Short mmCIF file of C-alpha atoms in Angstrom, two decimals:
data_model
loop_
_atom_site.label_atom_id
_atom_site.label_comp_id
_atom_site.label_asym_id
_atom_site.label_seq_id
_atom_site.Cartn_x
_atom_site.Cartn_y
_atom_site.Cartn_z
CA MET A 1 3.20 13.82 97.95
CA LEU A 2 4.13 12.15 94.70
CA SER A 3 4.30 8.38 94.59
CA LYS A 4 7.50 6.64 93.57
CA ALA A 5 6.18 6.16 90.03
CA GLY A 6 5.18 9.83 89.89
CA ARG A 7 8.65 10.95 90.96
CA LEU A 8 10.29 8.72 88.33
CA ALA A 9 7.91 10.08 85.64
CA LEU A 10 8.82 13.63 86.72
CA LEU A 11 12.50 12.70 86.46
CA ALA A 12 11.88 11.37 82.93
CA THR A 13 10.27 14.68 81.90
CA LYS A 14 13.21 16.65 83.30
CA GLN A 15 15.65 14.37 81.46
CA LEU A 16 13.88 15.08 78.17
CA TRP A 17 14.00 18.84 78.60
CA ARG A 18 17.73 18.77 79.25
CA HIS A 19 17.93 18.54 75.45
CA PRO A 20 15.22 20.97 74.29
CA VAL A 21 16.19 21.04 70.60
CA ARG A 22 16.22 17.25 70.22
CA THR A 23 13.02 16.85 72.23
CA SER A 24 11.23 19.62 70.28
CA LEU A 25 12.19 18.08 66.93
CA THR A 26 10.98 14.67 68.11
CA LEU A 27 7.67 16.16 69.28
CA LEU A 28 7.31 17.91 65.92
CA GLY A 29 7.80 14.60 64.10
CA VAL A 30 5.30 12.78 66.34
CA ALA A 31 2.79 15.63 65.94
CA SER A 32 3.11 15.44 62.14
CA GLY A 33 2.46 11.70 62.15
CA MET A 34 -0.55 12.02 64.47
CA PHE A 35 -1.90 14.93 62.40
CA LEU A 36 -1.96 12.61 59.40
CA PHE A 37 -3.40 9.72 61.41
CA THR A 38 -6.20 11.87 62.88
CA THR A 39 -7.17 13.23 59.45
CA VAL A 40 -7.26 9.77 57.90
CA GLN A 41 -9.14 8.29 60.87
CA THR A 42 -11.70 11.12 60.68
CA MET A 43 -12.34 10.24 57.04
CA GLN A 44 -12.72 6.54 57.89
CA THR A 45 -15.09 7.21 60.80
CA THR A 46 -17.21 9.66 58.80
CA LEU A 47 -17.49 7.21 55.90
CA ASP A 48 -18.42 4.38 58.27
CA ARG A 49 -21.22 6.44 59.81
CA ALA A 50 -22.53 7.40 56.37
CA THR A 51 -22.61 3.89 54.89
CA ARG A 52 -23.27 1.43 57.72
CA VAL A 53 -26.88 0.28 57.47
CA GLN A 54 -28.49 -0.21 60.89
CA ALA A 55 -31.72 -1.83 61.99
CA ALA A 56 -32.98 1.53 63.30
CA ASP A 57 -32.70 3.21 59.87
CA THR A 58 -36.07 4.36 58.53
CA THR A 59 -35.12 6.45 55.46
CA LEU A 60 -35.36 5.21 51.86
CA VAL A 61 -34.17 6.91 48.68
CA VAL A 62 -36.19 6.39 45.49
CA TYR A 63 -34.01 6.99 42.42
CA ARG A 64 -34.33 6.46 38.68
CA GLU A 65 -33.30 2.91 37.81
CA ASN A 66 -29.80 2.57 36.31
CA ARG A 67 -28.96 6.22 36.98
CA PHE A 68 -26.41 7.59 39.44
CA CYS A 69 -25.57 11.23 38.70
CA PRO A 70 -28.35 13.65 39.75
CA GLN A 71 -28.26 15.21 36.28
CA THR A 72 -29.51 11.95 34.74
CA SER A 73 -32.10 10.85 37.31
CA ARG A 74 -35.46 12.35 36.34
CA LEU A 75 -38.66 11.16 37.97
CA PRO A 76 -42.18 12.59 37.60
CA GLU A 77 -43.14 14.64 40.64
CA TYR A 78 -46.59 13.03 40.72
CA TYR A 79 -44.97 9.79 41.98
CA GLU A 80 -45.12 11.45 45.41
CA ASN A 81 -48.84 10.82 45.97
CA GLU A 82 -48.58 7.20 44.83
CA ILE A 83 -45.60 6.54 47.13
CA ARG A 84 -47.46 8.16 50.02
CA ALA A 85 -50.35 5.69 49.51
CA ILE A 86 -48.12 2.61 49.93
CA PRO A 87 -48.65 0.95 53.35
CA GLY A 88 -45.79 1.61 55.79
CA VAL A 89 -44.82 5.02 54.37
CA ARG A 90 -44.86 7.75 57.06
CA GLU A 91 -43.59 10.73 55.04
CA VAL A 92 -42.24 11.39 51.57
CA ILE A 93 -40.60 14.44 50.06
CA PRO A 94 -39.63 15.09 46.39
CA ILE A 95 -36.10 16.49 45.95
CA LYS A 96 -34.45 18.12 42.99
CA VAL A 97 -30.64 17.93 43.28
CA THR A 98 -28.23 20.17 41.39
CA VAL A 99 -24.46 19.82 41.85
CA ASN A 100 -21.43 21.49 40.29
CA ASN A 101 -19.54 18.22 39.83
CA CYS A 102 -20.74 14.60 39.61
CA GLY A 103 -17.25 13.11 39.99
CA ALA A 104 -15.23 12.71 43.18
CA SER A 105 -14.25 16.19 44.34
CA LEU A 106 -13.24 18.18 47.41
CA ASP A 107 -15.14 21.28 46.32
CA VAL A 108 -18.76 20.24 45.90
CA ILE A 109 -21.72 22.59 46.05
CA THR A 110 -25.08 20.87 46.25
CA PHE A 111 -28.50 22.50 46.00
CA ARG A 112 -31.52 20.51 47.15
CA GLY A 113 -34.87 21.79 45.98
CA VAL A 114 -37.75 20.77 48.26
CA PRO A 115 -41.37 21.94 48.70
CA PRO A 116 -41.03 24.72 51.32
CA GLY A 117 -44.09 23.57 53.23
CA GLN A 118 -42.80 20.01 53.65
CA LEU A 119 -39.21 20.40 54.86
CA ALA A 120 -40.02 21.03 58.54
CA ARG A 121 -42.46 18.11 58.58
CA TYR A 122 -40.10 15.69 56.86
CA ALA A 123 -36.92 16.69 58.73
CA PRO A 124 -37.87 18.16 62.12
CA GLU A 125 -34.30 17.54 63.33
CA ILE A 126 -33.03 20.44 61.19
CA ALA A 127 -32.58 23.58 63.32
CA VAL A 128 -32.11 27.14 62.03
CA ILE A 129 -29.20 28.52 64.10
CA ARG A 130 -28.98 31.90 62.33
CA GLY A 131 -31.49 33.75 60.17
CA SER A 132 -35.16 32.86 59.77
CA TYR A 133 -37.07 29.81 58.57
CA ASP A 134 -40.12 31.95 57.82
CA ASP A 135 -38.01 34.24 55.64
CA TRP A 136 -36.96 31.20 53.63
CA LYS A 137 -40.57 30.03 53.23
CA ASN A 138 -41.70 33.47 52.06
CA ARG A 139 -38.85 34.12 49.64
CA ASP A 140 -38.73 32.25 46.32
CA ASP A 141 -34.94 32.59 45.94
CA GLY A 142 -34.16 32.02 49.63
CA ALA A 143 -31.76 29.29 50.75
CA LEU A 144 -31.20 27.45 54.02
CA VAL A 145 -27.47 26.76 54.01
CA GLY A 146 -25.84 23.98 56.03
CA LYS A 147 -23.44 25.33 58.64
CA GLN A 148 -20.43 23.54 57.16
CA LEU A 149 -21.04 24.97 53.70
CA ALA A 150 -21.73 28.41 55.22
CA ASP A 151 -18.50 28.37 57.23
CA LYS A 152 -16.48 27.24 54.21
CA ARG A 153 -17.90 30.01 52.01
CA GLY A 154 -18.14 32.66 54.74
CA LEU A 155 -21.90 33.05 54.25
CA GLN A 156 -24.25 34.89 56.60
CA PRO A 157 -28.03 35.50 56.43
CA GLY A 158 -28.75 38.17 53.82
CA ASP A 159 -25.72 37.34 51.66
CA ALA A 160 -26.13 36.55 47.96
CA PHE A 161 -24.65 33.24 46.84
CA GLU A 162 -24.26 31.98 43.28
CA ALA A 163 -23.05 28.59 42.05
CA VAL A 164 -23.98 26.05 39.36
CA GLY A 165 -25.84 28.85 37.56
CA VAL A 166 -28.17 29.30 40.56
CA ARG A 167 -28.24 32.62 42.46
CA VAL A 168 -29.87 32.62 45.92
CA ILE A 169 -30.15 34.81 49.00
CA VAL A 170 -29.14 33.15 52.28
CA SER A 171 -32.23 33.15 54.53
CA GLY A 172 -30.76 31.03 57.31
CA ILE A 173 -27.93 28.78 58.48
CA ILE A 174 -29.02 25.30 59.55
CA ASP A 175 -27.59 22.61 61.80
CA SER A 176 -28.59 18.95 61.63
CA PRO A 177 -27.49 15.75 63.38
CA LEU A 178 -27.28 14.24 59.88
CA PRO A 179 -23.87 15.38 58.48
CA GLN A 180 -25.06 15.47 54.84
CA ASP A 181 -27.59 18.21 55.67
CA ASN A 182 -24.80 20.49 56.93
CA ALA A 183 -22.98 20.50 53.59
CA VAL A 184 -25.86 21.43 51.24
CA ALA A 185 -28.21 24.35 50.55
CA TYR A 186 -31.99 23.84 50.64
CA VAL A 187 -34.00 25.97 48.20
CA HIS A 188 -37.59 25.97 46.91
CA LEU A 189 -38.36 23.08 44.56
CA PRO A 190 -40.11 25.16 41.80
CA PHE A 191 -37.26 27.69 41.92
CA LEU A 192 -34.56 25.04 41.39
CA GLN A 193 -36.60 23.21 38.73
CA GLN A 194 -36.77 26.37 36.65
CA ALA A 195 -33.19 27.42 37.39
CA SER A 196 -31.85 24.03 36.28
CA ARG A 197 -33.91 24.25 33.05
CA HIS A 198 -35.33 20.76 33.49
CA GLY A 199 -38.77 22.24 33.91
CA LEU A 200 -41.51 21.90 36.49
CA GLY A 201 -42.82 18.48 37.46
CA VAL A 202 -39.45 16.67 37.31
CA VAL A 203 -37.41 15.74 40.38
CA THR A 204 -34.20 13.81 41.02
CA GLN A 205 -35.33 11.54 43.83
CA PHE A 206 -37.84 10.96 46.61
CA ASN A 207 -36.76 10.54 50.20
CA VAL A 208 -39.16 8.30 52.12
CA ARG A 209 -39.45 7.74 55.85
CA VAL A 210 -41.23 4.57 56.91
CA GLN A 211 -43.28 3.96 60.02
CA PRO A 212 -41.24 2.93 63.10
CA GLY A 213 -40.97 -0.85 63.29
CA GLU A 214 -41.98 -1.25 59.65
CA ASP A 215 -39.99 -3.63 57.43
CA ILE A 216 -37.96 -1.14 55.37
CA GLU A 217 -37.07 -3.72 52.71
CA ARG A 218 -40.74 -4.61 52.19
CA VAL A 219 -41.65 -0.95 51.66
CA ALA A 220 -38.74 -0.53 49.19
CA THR A 221 -39.87 -3.57 47.21
CA ALA A 222 -43.47 -2.31 47.13
CA ILE A 223 -42.37 1.08 45.75
CA ASP A 224 -40.26 -0.43 42.96
CA LYS A 225 -43.02 -2.91 42.10
CA ARG A 226 -45.52 -0.06 41.76
CA PHE A 227 -43.41 1.78 39.14
CA LYS A 228 -41.88 -1.26 37.40
CA SER A 229 -44.02 -0.87 34.26
CA GLU A 230 -43.80 2.94 34.11
CA THR A 231 -41.60 4.77 31.61
CA GLU A 232 -39.44 5.92 34.51
CA PRO A 233 -38.89 2.81 36.69
CA THR A 234 -37.32 3.26 40.12
CA VAL A 235 -34.80 1.61 42.40
CA THR A 236 -35.35 2.10 46.13
CA GLN A 237 -32.71 1.54 48.80
CA PRO A 238 -31.98 2.51 52.40
CA GLU A 239 -30.30 5.92 52.42
CA LYS A 240 -26.93 4.62 53.62
CA ALA A 241 -26.88 1.74 51.11
CA PHE A 242 -27.75 4.27 48.40
CA PHE A 243 -24.79 6.41 49.46
CA ALA A 244 -22.47 3.37 49.44
CA GLN A 245 -23.56 2.45 45.92
CA THR A 246 -23.47 5.86 44.29
CA ALA A 247 -20.26 7.10 45.93
CA ARG A 248 -18.09 4.11 45.01
CA GLU A 249 -15.18 6.22 43.73
CA LEU A 250 -15.20 8.22 46.94
CA ILE A 251 -15.29 5.08 49.09
CA ASP A 252 -12.39 3.50 47.18
CA LEU A 253 -10.37 6.70 47.56
CA ILE A 254 -10.97 6.97 51.31
CA GLY A 255 -10.37 3.24 51.75
CA PHE A 256 -6.88 3.66 50.30
CA THR A 257 -6.03 6.37 52.83
CA ARG A 258 -6.19 3.70 55.56
CA TRP A 259 -2.72 2.55 54.47
CA ILE A 260 -1.43 6.11 54.78
CA GLY A 261 -2.67 6.12 58.37
CA TYR A 262 -0.87 2.84 59.10
CA GLY A 263 2.30 4.31 57.61
CA ALA A 264 2.02 7.37 59.84
CA VAL A 265 1.68 5.16 62.94
CA LEU A 266 4.78 3.13 62.01
CA ALA A 267 6.72 6.36 61.42
CA VAL A 268 5.75 7.58 64.91
CA VAL A 269 6.95 4.31 66.48
CA GLY A 270 10.28 4.48 64.66
CA LEU A 271 10.81 8.14 65.52
CA ILE A 272 10.17 7.67 69.25
CA ALA A 273 12.31 4.50 69.40
CA ASN A 274 15.21 6.28 67.70
CA ALA A 275 14.92 9.35 69.95
CA VAL A 276 14.80 7.31 73.18
CA LEU A 277 17.66 5.10 72.02
CA LEU A 278 19.82 8.18 71.46
CA VAL A 279 18.88 9.40 74.94
CA VAL A 280 19.88 6.08 76.52
CA ARG A 281 23.23 5.94 74.68
CA GLY A 282 24.03 9.48 75.75
CA ARG A 283 23.23 8.74 79.38
CA VAL A 284 25.11 5.48 79.95
CA ARG A 285 27.28 6.77 82.80
CA GLU A 286 24.38 8.60 84.51
CA ASN A 287 22.27 5.44 84.52
CA ALA A 288 25.23 3.52 86.01
CA ILE A 289 25.59 6.14 88.78
CA LEU A 290 21.87 5.90 89.57
CA GLN A 291 22.18 2.12 89.92
CA THR A 292 25.31 2.54 92.06
CA VAL A 293 23.49 4.80 94.56
CA GLY A 294 20.63 2.32 94.88
CA PHE A 295 18.27 2.73 91.96
CA PRO A 296 17.08 -0.74 90.90
CA GLU A 297 17.20 -1.80 87.24
CA SER A 298 13.39 -1.60 87.06
CA ALA A 299 13.50 2.10 88.07
CA VAL A 300 15.99 2.89 85.28
CA GLY A 301 13.78 1.02 82.79
CA PHE A 302 10.68 2.82 84.09
CA VAL A 303 12.30 6.22 83.51
CA VAL A 304 13.17 5.29 79.91
CA VAL A 305 9.64 3.96 79.19
CA SER A 306 8.18 7.12 80.73
CA GLU A 307 10.25 9.25 78.38
CA GLY A 308 8.73 7.36 75.42
CA ALA A 309 5.24 7.81 76.86
CA VAL A 310 5.76 11.56 77.37
CA LEU A 311 7.03 12.01 73.81
CA GLY A 312 4.10 10.02 72.41
CA PHE A 313 1.40 11.71 74.52
CA VAL A 314 2.56 15.32 74.17
CA GLY A 315 3.33 14.91 70.46
CA SER A 316 -0.05 13.32 69.79
CA CYS A 317 -1.86 16.07 71.72
CA ILE A 318 -0.24 18.67 69.46
CA GLY A 319 -0.98 16.70 66.29
CA ILE A 320 -4.59 15.91 67.19
CA VAL A 321 -5.40 19.49 68.21
CA LEU A 322 -3.87 20.82 64.98
CA ALA A 323 -5.72 18.25 62.83
CA SER A 324 -9.07 18.92 64.53
CA GLY A 325 -8.61 22.67 64.21
CA PHE A 326 -7.63 22.32 60.55
CA LEU A 327 -10.68 20.19 59.69
CA ALA A 328 -13.03 22.53 61.56
CA TRP A 329 -11.47 25.60 59.92
CA ARG A 330 -11.42 24.27 56.38
CA GLY A 331 -14.82 22.54 56.53
CA LEU A 332 -13.69 19.86 54.08
CA THR A 333 -16.44 18.06 52.20
CA PHE A 334 -15.99 15.18 49.78
CA GLY A 335 -18.56 14.76 47.04
CA ASN A 336 -19.35 12.11 44.49
CA GLU A 337 -22.45 11.60 42.28
CA GLY A 338 -24.27 14.31 44.24
CA GLN A 339 -23.61 12.68 47.62
CA THR A 340 -21.63 14.71 50.14
CA LEU A 341 -19.45 13.57 53.01
CA ALA A 342 -18.53 16.29 55.50
CA LEU A 343 -15.36 15.60 57.51
CA VAL A 344 -16.23 16.43 61.11
CA PRO A 345 -13.69 15.93 63.95
CA ASP A 346 -14.97 13.28 66.30
CA ALA A 347 -14.27 12.95 70.04
CA SER A 348 -13.85 9.18 69.70
CA VAL A 349 -11.15 9.70 67.06
CA MET A 350 -9.29 12.10 69.36
CA ALA A 351 -9.50 9.69 72.31
CA THR A 352 -8.31 6.80 70.11
CA GLY A 353 -5.38 8.86 68.85
CA LEU A 354 -4.29 9.87 72.36
CA GLY A 355 -4.53 6.32 73.70
CA LEU A 356 -2.76 4.87 70.67
CA ALA A 357 0.09 7.40 70.87
CA LEU A 358 0.59 6.69 74.58
CA VAL A 359 0.81 2.94 73.95
CA LEU A 360 3.05 3.40 70.91
CA GLY A 361 5.39 5.66 72.89
CA MET A 362 5.73 3.12 75.69
CA THR A 363 6.12 0.24 73.24
CA ALA A 364 8.79 2.04 71.23
CA ALA A 365 10.77 2.70 74.43
CA LEU A 366 10.78 -0.94 75.60
CA GLY A 367 13.85 -1.87 73.54
CA PRO A 368 15.98 1.09 74.72
CA ALA A 369 14.77 0.46 78.29
CA TRP A 370 15.95 -3.17 78.12
CA ILE A 371 19.36 -2.01 76.89
CA ALA A 372 19.63 0.50 79.74
CA MET A 373 18.66 -2.08 82.37
CA ARG A 374 20.96 -4.88 81.22
CA ARG A 375 24.15 -2.91 80.64
CA PRO A 376 26.83 -3.86 83.23
CA ILE A 377 27.45 -1.05 85.77
CA VAL A 378 31.27 -1.31 85.73
CA GLU A 379 31.42 -1.24 81.92
CA SER A 380 29.09 1.77 81.89
CA LEU A 381 31.18 3.69 84.46
CA ARG A 382 34.34 3.11 82.38
CA SER A 383 32.71 4.27 79.12
#
């Protein structure tokens, strides 16, 4: 048995579908607004995860001082052994980075050259979901491709892939809890050094993992102090702070989209309020009859607010599902200065969108509900 509130909510749904064209157009408008909001919110959440420095972070990036684009950062590979000897360092890996575009772009292809024997030890969280890790180790031109990049390019193990003047054979598709690993291709360090024509013995950066509980800032200072007088001095930062510094254009661009999200939310509120107000004005006599046969004013108001909630919730469900499917299908990745930001739909963003749309729908219907409740019965019956 439905409760009184449940029966009134069911009545509200039936009232909406008495006008299928108007209701469908309203749902389409709400879905469009929530599609935009979900996309923008996904960008904001992904950027926040990539740049917020936390106490549990243990990864440092050693880069050439006063350099930002990977093409201009060149460090001697022999720095690796000296970094490894600094107290507090747990693991270090030299990385050669080659990208097709250093500026802010939506179509970034990034190759990371690493010593094949060190990748599994440095990043044990990376899992090969298709293909073979051993095949990659044994093949000089093999590549482990992040799943997001593979999906975007339609790559499978055994396929040939060429970009940035580098031609590789896909040995495996990888998945990592770190989003940046899913948007790049890992290749052998000597192979990429020769392919990029910078020669052997030169790398772009070193990624360093410190011992758990170690003071990450102290280790960073010790590394920079060691190479301060060298011909290639370094600057060492936590990985997320490094991303925030090098990808400034990207961060400014995504920060601006926040206002687009706010605009979409306001548009949804206005659309639902207008739709419900039209419903109330077209149902003046019916509401008066309901009150005449015993429906209290609060019940009439509840029906109107429920109609706003239904429009907001159903419309947001459509918009959020479409936005999540679009982002997963397209595999969008922002890139700037060699740093990549993969846009991955997040469950928390979906839950926030659904809750927000429900509240917005109810809020937008409050005004029309007040009008419906306070209109005199006699005047309504004569209209």
